[in-house]
XYZ file of C-alpha atoms in Angstrom:
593
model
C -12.858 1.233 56.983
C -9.470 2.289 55.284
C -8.071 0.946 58.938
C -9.247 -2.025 58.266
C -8.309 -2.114 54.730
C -4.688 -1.529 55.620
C -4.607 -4.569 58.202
C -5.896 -6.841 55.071
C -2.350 -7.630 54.304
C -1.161 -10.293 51.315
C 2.183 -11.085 50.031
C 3.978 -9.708 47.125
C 3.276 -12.730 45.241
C -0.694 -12.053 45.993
C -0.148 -8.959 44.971
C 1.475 -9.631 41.456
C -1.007 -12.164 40.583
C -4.147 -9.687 41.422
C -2.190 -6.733 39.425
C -1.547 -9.119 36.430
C -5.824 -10.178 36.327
C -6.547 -6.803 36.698
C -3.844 -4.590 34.385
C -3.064 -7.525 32.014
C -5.665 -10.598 31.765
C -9.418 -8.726 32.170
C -7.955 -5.893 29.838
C -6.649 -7.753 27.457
C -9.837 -10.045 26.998
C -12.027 -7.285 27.105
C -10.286 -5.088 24.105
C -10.113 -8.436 22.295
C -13.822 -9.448 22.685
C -14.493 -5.771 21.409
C -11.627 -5.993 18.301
C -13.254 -9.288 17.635
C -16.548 -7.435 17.160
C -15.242 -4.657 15.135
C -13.443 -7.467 13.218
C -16.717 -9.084 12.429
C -18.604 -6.267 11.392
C -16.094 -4.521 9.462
C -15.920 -8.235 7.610
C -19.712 -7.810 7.465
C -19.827 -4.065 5.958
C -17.175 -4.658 3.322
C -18.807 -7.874 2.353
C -22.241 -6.544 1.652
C -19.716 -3.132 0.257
C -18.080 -5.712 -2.472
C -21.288 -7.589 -3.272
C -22.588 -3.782 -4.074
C -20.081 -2.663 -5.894
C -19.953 -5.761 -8.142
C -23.544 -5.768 -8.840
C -23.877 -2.268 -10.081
C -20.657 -3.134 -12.240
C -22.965 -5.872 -13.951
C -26.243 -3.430 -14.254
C -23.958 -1.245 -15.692
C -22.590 -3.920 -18.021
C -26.113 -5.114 -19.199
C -27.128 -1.055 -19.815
C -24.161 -1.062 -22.133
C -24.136 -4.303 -24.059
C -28.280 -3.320 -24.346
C -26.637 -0.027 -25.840
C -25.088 -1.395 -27.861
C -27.611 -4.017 -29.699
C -29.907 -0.550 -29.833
C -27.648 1.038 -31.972
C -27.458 -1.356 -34.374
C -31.028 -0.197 -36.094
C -29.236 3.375 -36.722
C -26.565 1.301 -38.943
C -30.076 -0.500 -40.403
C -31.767 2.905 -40.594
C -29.116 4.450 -42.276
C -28.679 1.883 -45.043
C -30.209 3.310 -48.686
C -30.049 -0.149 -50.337
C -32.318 -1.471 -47.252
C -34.446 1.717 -47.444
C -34.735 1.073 -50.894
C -35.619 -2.440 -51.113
C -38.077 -1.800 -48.378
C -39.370 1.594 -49.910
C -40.124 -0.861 -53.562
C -37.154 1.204 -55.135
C -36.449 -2.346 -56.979
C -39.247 -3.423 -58.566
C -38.141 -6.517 -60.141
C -37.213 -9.971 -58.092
C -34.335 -9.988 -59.887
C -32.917 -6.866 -59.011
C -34.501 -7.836 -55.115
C -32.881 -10.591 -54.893
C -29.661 -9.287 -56.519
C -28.854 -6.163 -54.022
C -29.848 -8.341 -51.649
C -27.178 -11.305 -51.657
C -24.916 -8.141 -53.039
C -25.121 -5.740 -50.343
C -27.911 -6.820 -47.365
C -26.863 -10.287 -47.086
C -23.064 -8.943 -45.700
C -25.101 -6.355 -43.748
C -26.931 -8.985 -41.968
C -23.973 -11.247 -40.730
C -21.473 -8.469 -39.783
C -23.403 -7.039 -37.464
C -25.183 -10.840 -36.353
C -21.580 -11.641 -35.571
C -20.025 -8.534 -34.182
C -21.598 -9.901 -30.732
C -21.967 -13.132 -28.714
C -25.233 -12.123 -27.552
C -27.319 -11.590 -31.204
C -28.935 -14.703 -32.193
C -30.977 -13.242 -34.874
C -31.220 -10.174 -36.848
C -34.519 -9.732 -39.063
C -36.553 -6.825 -40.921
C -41.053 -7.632 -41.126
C -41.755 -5.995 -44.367
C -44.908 -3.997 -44.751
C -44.702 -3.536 -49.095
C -46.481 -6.776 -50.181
C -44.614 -5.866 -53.410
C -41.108 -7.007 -51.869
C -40.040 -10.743 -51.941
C -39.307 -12.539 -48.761
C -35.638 -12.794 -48.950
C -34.279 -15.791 -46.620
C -35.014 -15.668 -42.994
C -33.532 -12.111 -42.927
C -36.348 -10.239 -44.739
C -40.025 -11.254 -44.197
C -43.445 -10.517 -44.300
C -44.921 -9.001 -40.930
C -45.918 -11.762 -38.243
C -49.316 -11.444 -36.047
C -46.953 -12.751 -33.500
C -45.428 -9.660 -32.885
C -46.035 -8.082 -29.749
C -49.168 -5.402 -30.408
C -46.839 -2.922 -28.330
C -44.726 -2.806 -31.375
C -47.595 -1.480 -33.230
C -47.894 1.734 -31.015
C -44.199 2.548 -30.860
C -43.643 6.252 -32.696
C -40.828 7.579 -34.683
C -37.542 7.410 -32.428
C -38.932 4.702 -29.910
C -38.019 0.913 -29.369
C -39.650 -1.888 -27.301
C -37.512 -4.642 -25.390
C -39.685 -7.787 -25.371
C -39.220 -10.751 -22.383
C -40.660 -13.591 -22.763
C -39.788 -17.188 -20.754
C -39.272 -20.300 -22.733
C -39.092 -22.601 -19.938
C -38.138 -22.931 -16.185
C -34.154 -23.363 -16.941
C -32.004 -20.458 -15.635
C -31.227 -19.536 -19.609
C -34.931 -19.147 -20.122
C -35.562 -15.616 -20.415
C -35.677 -14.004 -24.253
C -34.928 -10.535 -24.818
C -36.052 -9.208 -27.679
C -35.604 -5.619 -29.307
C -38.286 -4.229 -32.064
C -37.970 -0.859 -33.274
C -39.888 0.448 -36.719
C -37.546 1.449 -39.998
C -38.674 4.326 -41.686
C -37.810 5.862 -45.943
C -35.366 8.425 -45.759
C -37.390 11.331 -45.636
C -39.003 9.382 -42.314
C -42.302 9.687 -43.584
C -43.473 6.657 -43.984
C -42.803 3.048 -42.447
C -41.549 0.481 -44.435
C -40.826 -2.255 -41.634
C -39.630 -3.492 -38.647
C -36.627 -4.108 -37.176
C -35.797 -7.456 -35.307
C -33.187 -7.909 -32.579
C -33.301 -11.263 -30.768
C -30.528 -12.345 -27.734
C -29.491 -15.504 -27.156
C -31.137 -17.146 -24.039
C -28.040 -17.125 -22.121
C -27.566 -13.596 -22.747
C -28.175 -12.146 -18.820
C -27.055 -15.470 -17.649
C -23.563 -14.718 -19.192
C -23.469 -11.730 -18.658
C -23.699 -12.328 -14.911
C -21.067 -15.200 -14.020
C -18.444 -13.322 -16.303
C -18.352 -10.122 -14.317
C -18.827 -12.189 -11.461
C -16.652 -15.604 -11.377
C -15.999 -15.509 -7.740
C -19.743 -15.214 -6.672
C -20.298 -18.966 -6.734
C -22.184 -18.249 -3.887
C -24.997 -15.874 -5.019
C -28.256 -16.541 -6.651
C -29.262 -13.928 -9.222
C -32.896 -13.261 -10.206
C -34.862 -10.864 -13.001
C -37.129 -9.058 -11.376
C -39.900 -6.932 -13.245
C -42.225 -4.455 -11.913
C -45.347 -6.038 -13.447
C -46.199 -9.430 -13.816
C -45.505 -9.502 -17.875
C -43.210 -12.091 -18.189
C -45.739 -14.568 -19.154
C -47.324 -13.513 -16.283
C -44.488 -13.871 -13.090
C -42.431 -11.118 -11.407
C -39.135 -12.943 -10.808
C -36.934 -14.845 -12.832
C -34.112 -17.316 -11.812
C -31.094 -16.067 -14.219
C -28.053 -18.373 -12.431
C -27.593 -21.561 -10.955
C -27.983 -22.946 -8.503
C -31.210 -22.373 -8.322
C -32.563 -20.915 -5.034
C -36.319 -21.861 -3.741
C -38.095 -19.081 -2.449
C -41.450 -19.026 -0.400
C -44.150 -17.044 -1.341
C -43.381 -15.035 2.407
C -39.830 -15.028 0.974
C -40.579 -12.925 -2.673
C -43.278 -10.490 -0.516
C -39.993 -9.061 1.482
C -38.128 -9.529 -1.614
C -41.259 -7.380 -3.321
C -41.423 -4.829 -0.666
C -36.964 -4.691 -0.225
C -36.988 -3.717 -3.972
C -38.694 -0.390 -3.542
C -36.416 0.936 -0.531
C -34.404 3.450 -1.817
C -31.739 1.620 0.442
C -28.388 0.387 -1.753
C -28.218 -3.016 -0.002
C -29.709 -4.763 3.463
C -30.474 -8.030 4.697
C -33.679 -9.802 5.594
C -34.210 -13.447 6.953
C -35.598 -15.960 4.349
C -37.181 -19.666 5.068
C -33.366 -20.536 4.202
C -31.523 -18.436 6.411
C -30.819 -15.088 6.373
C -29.599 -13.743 3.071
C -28.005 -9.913 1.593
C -29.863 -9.053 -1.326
C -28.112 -6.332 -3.940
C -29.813 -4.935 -6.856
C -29.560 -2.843 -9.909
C -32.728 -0.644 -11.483
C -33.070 -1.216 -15.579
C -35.821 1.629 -16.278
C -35.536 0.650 -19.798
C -36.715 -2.758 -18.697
C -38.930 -1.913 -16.367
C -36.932 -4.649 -14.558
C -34.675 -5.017 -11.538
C -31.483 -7.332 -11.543
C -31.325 -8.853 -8.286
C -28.083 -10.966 -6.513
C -29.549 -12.851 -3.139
C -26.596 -14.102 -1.040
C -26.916 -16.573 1.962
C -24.679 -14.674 5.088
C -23.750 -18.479 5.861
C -20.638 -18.658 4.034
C -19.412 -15.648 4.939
C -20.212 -16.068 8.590
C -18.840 -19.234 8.434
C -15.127 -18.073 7.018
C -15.663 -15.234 10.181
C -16.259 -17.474 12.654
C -13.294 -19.648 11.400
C -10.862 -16.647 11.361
C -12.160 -15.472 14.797
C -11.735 -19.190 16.531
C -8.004 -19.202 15.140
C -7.820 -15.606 16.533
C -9.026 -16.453 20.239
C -6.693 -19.838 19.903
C -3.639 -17.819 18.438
C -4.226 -14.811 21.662
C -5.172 -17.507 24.364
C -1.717 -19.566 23.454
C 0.141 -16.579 23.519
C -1.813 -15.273 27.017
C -0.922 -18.819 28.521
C 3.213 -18.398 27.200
C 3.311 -14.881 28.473
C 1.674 -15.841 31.694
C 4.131 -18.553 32.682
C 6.950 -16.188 31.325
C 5.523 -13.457 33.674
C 5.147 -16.136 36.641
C 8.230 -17.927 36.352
C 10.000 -14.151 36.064
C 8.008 -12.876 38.948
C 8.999 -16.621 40.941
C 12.241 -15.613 40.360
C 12.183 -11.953 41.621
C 10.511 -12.986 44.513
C 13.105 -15.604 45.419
C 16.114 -13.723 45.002
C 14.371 -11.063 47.283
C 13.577 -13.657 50.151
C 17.079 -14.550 49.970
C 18.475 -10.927 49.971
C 16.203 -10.423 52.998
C 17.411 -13.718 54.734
C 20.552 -12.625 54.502
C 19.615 -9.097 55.722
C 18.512 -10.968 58.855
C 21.332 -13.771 59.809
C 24.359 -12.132 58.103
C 24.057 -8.545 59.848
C 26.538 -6.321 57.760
C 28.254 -8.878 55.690
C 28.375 -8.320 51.903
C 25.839 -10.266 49.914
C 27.151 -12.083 46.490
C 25.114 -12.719 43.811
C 26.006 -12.605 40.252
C 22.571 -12.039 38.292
C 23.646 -9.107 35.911
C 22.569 -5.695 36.424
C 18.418 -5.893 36.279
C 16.950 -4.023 39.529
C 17.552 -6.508 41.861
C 21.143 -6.618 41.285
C 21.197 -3.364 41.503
C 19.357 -2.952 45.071
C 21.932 -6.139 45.904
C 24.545 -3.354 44.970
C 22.806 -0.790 46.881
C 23.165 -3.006 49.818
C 26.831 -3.862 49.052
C 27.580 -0.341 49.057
C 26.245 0.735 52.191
C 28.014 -1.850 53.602
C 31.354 -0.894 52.400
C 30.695 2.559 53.186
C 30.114 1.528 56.270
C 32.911 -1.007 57.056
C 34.359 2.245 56.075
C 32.943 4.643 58.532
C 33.605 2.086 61.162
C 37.264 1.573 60.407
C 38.153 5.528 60.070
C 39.271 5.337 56.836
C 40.686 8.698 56.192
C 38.167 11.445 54.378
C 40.862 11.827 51.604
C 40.932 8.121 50.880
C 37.351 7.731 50.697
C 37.518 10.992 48.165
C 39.933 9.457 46.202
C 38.016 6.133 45.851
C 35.147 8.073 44.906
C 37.008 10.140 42.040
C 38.225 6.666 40.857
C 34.972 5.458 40.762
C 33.602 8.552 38.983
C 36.562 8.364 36.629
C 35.857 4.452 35.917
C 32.230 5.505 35.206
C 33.228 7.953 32.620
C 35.122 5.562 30.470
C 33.018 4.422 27.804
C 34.173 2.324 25.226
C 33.531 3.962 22.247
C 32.564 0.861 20.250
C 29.105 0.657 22.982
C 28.213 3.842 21.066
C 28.348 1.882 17.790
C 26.474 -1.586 19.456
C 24.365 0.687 21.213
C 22.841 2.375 17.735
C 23.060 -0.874 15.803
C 20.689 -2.244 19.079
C 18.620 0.532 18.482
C 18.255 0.320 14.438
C 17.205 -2.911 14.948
C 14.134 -2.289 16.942
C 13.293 0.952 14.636
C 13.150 -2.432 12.169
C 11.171 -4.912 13.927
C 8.395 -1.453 14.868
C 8.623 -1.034 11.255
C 10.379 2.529 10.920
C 12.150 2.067 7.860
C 14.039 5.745 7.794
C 14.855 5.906 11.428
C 16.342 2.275 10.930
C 18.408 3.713 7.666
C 19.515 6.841 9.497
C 21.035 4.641 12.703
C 22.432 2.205 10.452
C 24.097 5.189 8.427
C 24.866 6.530 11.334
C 26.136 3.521 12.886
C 28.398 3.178 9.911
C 30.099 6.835 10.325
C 30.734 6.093 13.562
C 32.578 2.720 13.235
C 34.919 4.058 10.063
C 35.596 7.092 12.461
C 36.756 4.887 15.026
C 39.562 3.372 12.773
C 43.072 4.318 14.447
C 44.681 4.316 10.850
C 45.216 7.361 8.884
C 44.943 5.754 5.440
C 41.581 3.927 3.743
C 40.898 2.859 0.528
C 39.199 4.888 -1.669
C 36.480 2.427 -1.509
C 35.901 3.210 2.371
C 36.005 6.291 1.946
C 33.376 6.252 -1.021
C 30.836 4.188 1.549
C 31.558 6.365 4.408
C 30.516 9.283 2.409
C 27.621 7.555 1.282
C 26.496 6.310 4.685
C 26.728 10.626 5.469
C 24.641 11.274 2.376
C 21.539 9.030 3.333
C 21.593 10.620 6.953
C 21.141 14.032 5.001
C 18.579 12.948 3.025
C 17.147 12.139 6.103
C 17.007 15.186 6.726
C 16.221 17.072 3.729
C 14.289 14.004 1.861
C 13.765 14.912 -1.683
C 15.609 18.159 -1.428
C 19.006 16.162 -1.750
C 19.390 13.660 -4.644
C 23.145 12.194 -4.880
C 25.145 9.290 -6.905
C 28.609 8.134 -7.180
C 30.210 7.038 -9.814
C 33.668 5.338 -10.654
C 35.038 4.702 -13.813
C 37.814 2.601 -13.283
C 37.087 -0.342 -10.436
C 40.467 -0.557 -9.515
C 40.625 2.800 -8.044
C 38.429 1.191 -5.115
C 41.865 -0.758 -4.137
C 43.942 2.636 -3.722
C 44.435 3.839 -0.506
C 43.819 7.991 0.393
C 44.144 9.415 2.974
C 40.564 9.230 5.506
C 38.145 11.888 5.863
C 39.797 13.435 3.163
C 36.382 13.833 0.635
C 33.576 14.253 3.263
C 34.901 18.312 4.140
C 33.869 18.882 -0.021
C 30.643 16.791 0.154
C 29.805 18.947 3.485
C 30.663 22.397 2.087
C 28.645 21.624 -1.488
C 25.084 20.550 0.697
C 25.783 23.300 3.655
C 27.470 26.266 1.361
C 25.694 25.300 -1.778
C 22.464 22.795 -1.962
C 20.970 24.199 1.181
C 21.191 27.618 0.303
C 18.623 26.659 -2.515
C 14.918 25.802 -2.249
C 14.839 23.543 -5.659
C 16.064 20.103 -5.644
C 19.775 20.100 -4.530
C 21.867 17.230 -7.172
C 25.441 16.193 -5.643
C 27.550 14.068 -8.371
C 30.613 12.266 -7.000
C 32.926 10.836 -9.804
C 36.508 9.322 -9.685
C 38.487 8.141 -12.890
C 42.105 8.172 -14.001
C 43.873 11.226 -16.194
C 46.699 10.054 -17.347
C 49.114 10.069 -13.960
C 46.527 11.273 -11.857
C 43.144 9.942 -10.074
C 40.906 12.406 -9.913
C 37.943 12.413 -7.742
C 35.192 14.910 -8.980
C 32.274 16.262 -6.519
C 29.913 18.521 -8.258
C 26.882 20.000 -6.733
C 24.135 22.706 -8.033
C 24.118 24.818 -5.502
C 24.334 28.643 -5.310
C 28.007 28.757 -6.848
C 30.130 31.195 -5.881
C 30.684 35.099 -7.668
C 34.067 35.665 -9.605
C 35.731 37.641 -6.704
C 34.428 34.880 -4.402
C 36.084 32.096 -6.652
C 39.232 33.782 -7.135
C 39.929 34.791 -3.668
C 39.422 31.255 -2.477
C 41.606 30.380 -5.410
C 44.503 32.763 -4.222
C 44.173 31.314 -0.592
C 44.961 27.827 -1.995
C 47.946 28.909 -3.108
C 48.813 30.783 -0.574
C 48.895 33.908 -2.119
C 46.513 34.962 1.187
C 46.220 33.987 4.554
C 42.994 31.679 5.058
C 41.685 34.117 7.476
C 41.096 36.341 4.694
C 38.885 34.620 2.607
C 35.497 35.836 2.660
C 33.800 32.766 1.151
C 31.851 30.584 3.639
C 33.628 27.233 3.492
C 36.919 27.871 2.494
C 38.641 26.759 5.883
C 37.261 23.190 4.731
C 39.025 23.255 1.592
C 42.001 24.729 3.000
C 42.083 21.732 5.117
C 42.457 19.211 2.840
C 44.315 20.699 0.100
C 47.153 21.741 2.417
C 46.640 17.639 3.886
C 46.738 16.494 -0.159
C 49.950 18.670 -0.192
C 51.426 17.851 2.944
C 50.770 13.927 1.886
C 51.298 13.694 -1.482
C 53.313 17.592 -2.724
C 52.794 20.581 -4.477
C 51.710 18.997 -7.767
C 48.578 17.722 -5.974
C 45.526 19.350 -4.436
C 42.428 20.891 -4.823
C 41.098 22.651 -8.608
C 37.544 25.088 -7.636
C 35.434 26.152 -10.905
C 32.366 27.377 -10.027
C 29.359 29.915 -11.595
C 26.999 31.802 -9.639
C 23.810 30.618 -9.509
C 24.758 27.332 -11.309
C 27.152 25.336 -8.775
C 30.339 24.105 -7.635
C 33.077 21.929 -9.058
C 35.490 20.740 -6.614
C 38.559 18.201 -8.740
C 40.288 16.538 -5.997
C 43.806 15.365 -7.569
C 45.864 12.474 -6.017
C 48.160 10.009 -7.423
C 47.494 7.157 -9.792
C 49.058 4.441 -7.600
C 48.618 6.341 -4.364
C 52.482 6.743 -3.366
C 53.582 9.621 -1.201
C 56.118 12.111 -2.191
């Protein structure tokens, strides 16, 4: 069978186009029918997530704001002129109707107003002997609830009622009983009544975005004038009676969220308990919408990856069309131009380079067949070697600038900085002067700082500063700061496992420029500083200095004296354990002595 497998034979161009279906095309469609189903249910799960996490955010607004109104019978409770008037403390209507507009009238609107919910505050009187005072202060109604009745010291009741079918119908009212002030006897009851549109308002302004959902008041029982659900938000959504029997059974699953199909379509239901209320706040959102902006973002996804499929495949074919022709024609000429060179200028991709290949065995052999002497042929070769091994330094420099590039477009911000710092080094080092300004100098020492930091991240922190901008103009001599910078982060910083700080600084004193690099390294130990001190001035020889670093600043303060004299050079301070000062001093306008 493999026999007859091998004599199945098709052509390279067969070949290419059954590799590219089978390594390229089925691949690619198959990871992007599965990313497109990831895609969707992610979209799905964070969805139903949001919808979740807003409608607990409301439950646990409601719980608050119904706080909130609660507390205001302490501030009721707590009041002696109420207690009083209630208790028949006052027993004239004078003096009743006096504290009243006095002190219970204020008490009444300050805390009526101090929310947007409270439509009206009132205390039922049980002492026949007190007046009815305004709408504030009356006597008891029969048409309070007869669960206010059985409430005991410490307990309050939250009424519902419906006033009609709109979505501000529900009423939510709070009664709780006001005792004397020895709570030992009642003298009325306290009134709290919200404003119809108080869950209704509650709802779109924690929600503005959910346009989309339909919210609904659910209580356990049927006593809400005798229904279980409540439409609290427009538009209103109509349910079947099959419809609120899941919705029923849903509410009871310990489950935070799920989905069940309705008459309408199938919808995500997210609710919040109130035990308080023996109630259940309920958001019911149709999936439509949402599958609807998925499906859109998914058909611009299979357009956006089936245009780029058809432009990669006719860049693939028309660069295979063209491998496969310049191949026939290398093996054409193979057949009808026996051992005759081959031109063909295409660059130096692979098939220029087996068109090389070819070139060279047939100079090697026009070689072998003409005898050229061993020697010559060695000689040619050791050119040839020799020619390979001169690289122009400024490919280096292209070739890392290439290569921050890409670390840019794959979105590697630090290897991208280091290559471009790098990059940078490189290109002032390949400067055939002797002479920059300090300006140059200043940048190429900065592009060396950010490729340490690279390496030591937050361990190095660095700045530069220059007084005077007109010392950038003045030309030093190169390379001439970056020995100091390197001996203050090798011999100092490193050494040291806090936070290494290098401060650069130049400004003018008097005749002299004077560039400053301070560091807070390990510093150096009085023996240490003065023996380096001695070998500047060449009281030693360098090669008796003990203190690691000192051939670097032997460097350039002999180079400072050698360009500029004896009056100019290198001044060290330095404490142990504190750091380094190196003051580097050159001349104002830069002339040589």
């Amino acid at each position: 069978m493999f026999r007859r497998f091998r004599k199945f034979r098709v052509g390279l161009a067969q070949k290419m186009i059954i590799g590219y279906v089978v390594i390229i095309l089925l691949p690619t469609l198959l990871i992007g029918s599965l990313y497109y189903k990831q895609l969707h249910n992610n979209a799905v799960k964070d969805y139903a997530t949001n919808r979740e996490y807003l409608i607990q955010q409301v439950g646990s607004t409601f719980l608050m704001n119904l706080s909130q109104i609660e507390m205001i019978h302490d501030m009721f409770q707590s009041n002696r002129t109420l207690s009083g008037l209630l208790s028949g403390n006052y027993t004239t209507a004078a003096e009743q109707v006096y504290v009243y507009l006095k002190d219970l009238v204020p008490l009444f609107n300050f805390y009526k107003n101090s929310s947007n919910y409270i439509d009206r505050i009132r205390v039922y009187k049980i002492n026949a002997k007190v007046l009815n005072l305004g709408a504030s202060i009356v006597d008891s109604a029969s048409t309070i609830a007869p669960e206010v009745d059985k409430l005991k010291l410490g307990e309050g009741y939250w009424l519902q009622q419906i006033v009609d079918k709109s979505p501000d119908a529900l009423q939510l009212t709070y009664y709780k009983k006001l005792y004397n002030e020895d709570f030992t006897q009642e003298i009325g009851i306290l009134e709290i009544r919200l404003k119809r549109n108080f869950v209704s308002s509650l709802l779109h302004s924690n929600d503005p975005s959910g346009a989309n959902a339909h919210y609904f008041y659910v209580t356990d029982k049927g006593n809400v004038l005798g229904t279980n659900i409540v439409t609290v938000s427009k538009p209103d959504m109509p349910l079947t009676s099959g419809d609120l029997e899941q919705i029923f059974s849903s509410i009871k699953m310990p489950r935070p969220y799920q989905y069940f199909e309705a008459s309408g379509g199938e919808l995500l239901m997210n609710k919040f308990q109130v035990p308080k209320m023996s109630a259940t706040i309920m958001a019911l959102t149709p999936t439509d919408e949402l599958f609807q902006r998925t499906n859109s973002l998914v058909r611009w996804y299979v357009l956006v990856i089936a245009a780029l499929l058809v432009i990669l495949s006719g860049a693939y074919f028309v660069t295979f069309s063209t491998v496969v022709q310049r191949i026939l024609k290398l093996g054409r000429h193979m057949r009808m131009n026996l051992l005759t060179r081959y031109d063909e200028d295409r660059g130096s991709d692979e098939i220029a380079f087996l068109v090389s290949s070819y070139n060279t065995m047939i100079t090697r052999n026009d070689e072998l067949m003409s005898k050229i002497d061993i020697s010559q042929l060695r000689q040619k070769e050791a050119a040839y070697l020799a020619l390979q091994a001169q690289i122009n330094p400024h490919f280096i420099y292209n070739g890392l600038e290439a290569i921050r590039m890409a670390a840019e477009e794959n979105e590697d911000p630090d290897v991208a900085k280091m290559l471009y710092a790098l990059g940078q080094s490189i290109r002032y080092s390949l400067s055939r002067s002797n002479h920059a300004t300090l300006k140059d100098e200043l940048s190429h020492i900065r592009s060396y700082l950010e490729i340490y930091k690279v390496r030591m991240e937050e361990r190095l922190q660095y700045d530069i500063v220059v007084r005077d901008q007109a010392l950038l103009l003045r030309e030093c001599p190169r390379f001439i700061i970056q020995p100091l910078v390197e001996n203050a982060i090798i011999h100092g910083i490193s050494k040291r496992s806090k936070t290494g700080v290098l401060h650069i600084e130049a400004w003018l004193e008097g005749e002299l420029a004077v560039v400053e690099i301070r560091d807070n390294g390990v510093g150096m130990t009085p023996e240490q500083l003065d023996m380096l001190n001695r070998t500047l001035d060449g009281e030693i020889r360098p090669q008796e200095s003990e203190k690691p670093g000192g051939i670097g600043f032997m460097n350039v303060h002999e180079r400072m004296i050698s360009q500029f004299g004896q009056a100019y050079g290198l001044r060290i301070t330095s404490v142990l354990g504190e750091g380094t000062t190196v003051a580097l001093r050159i001349p104002r306008k830069g002339e040589s002595s």
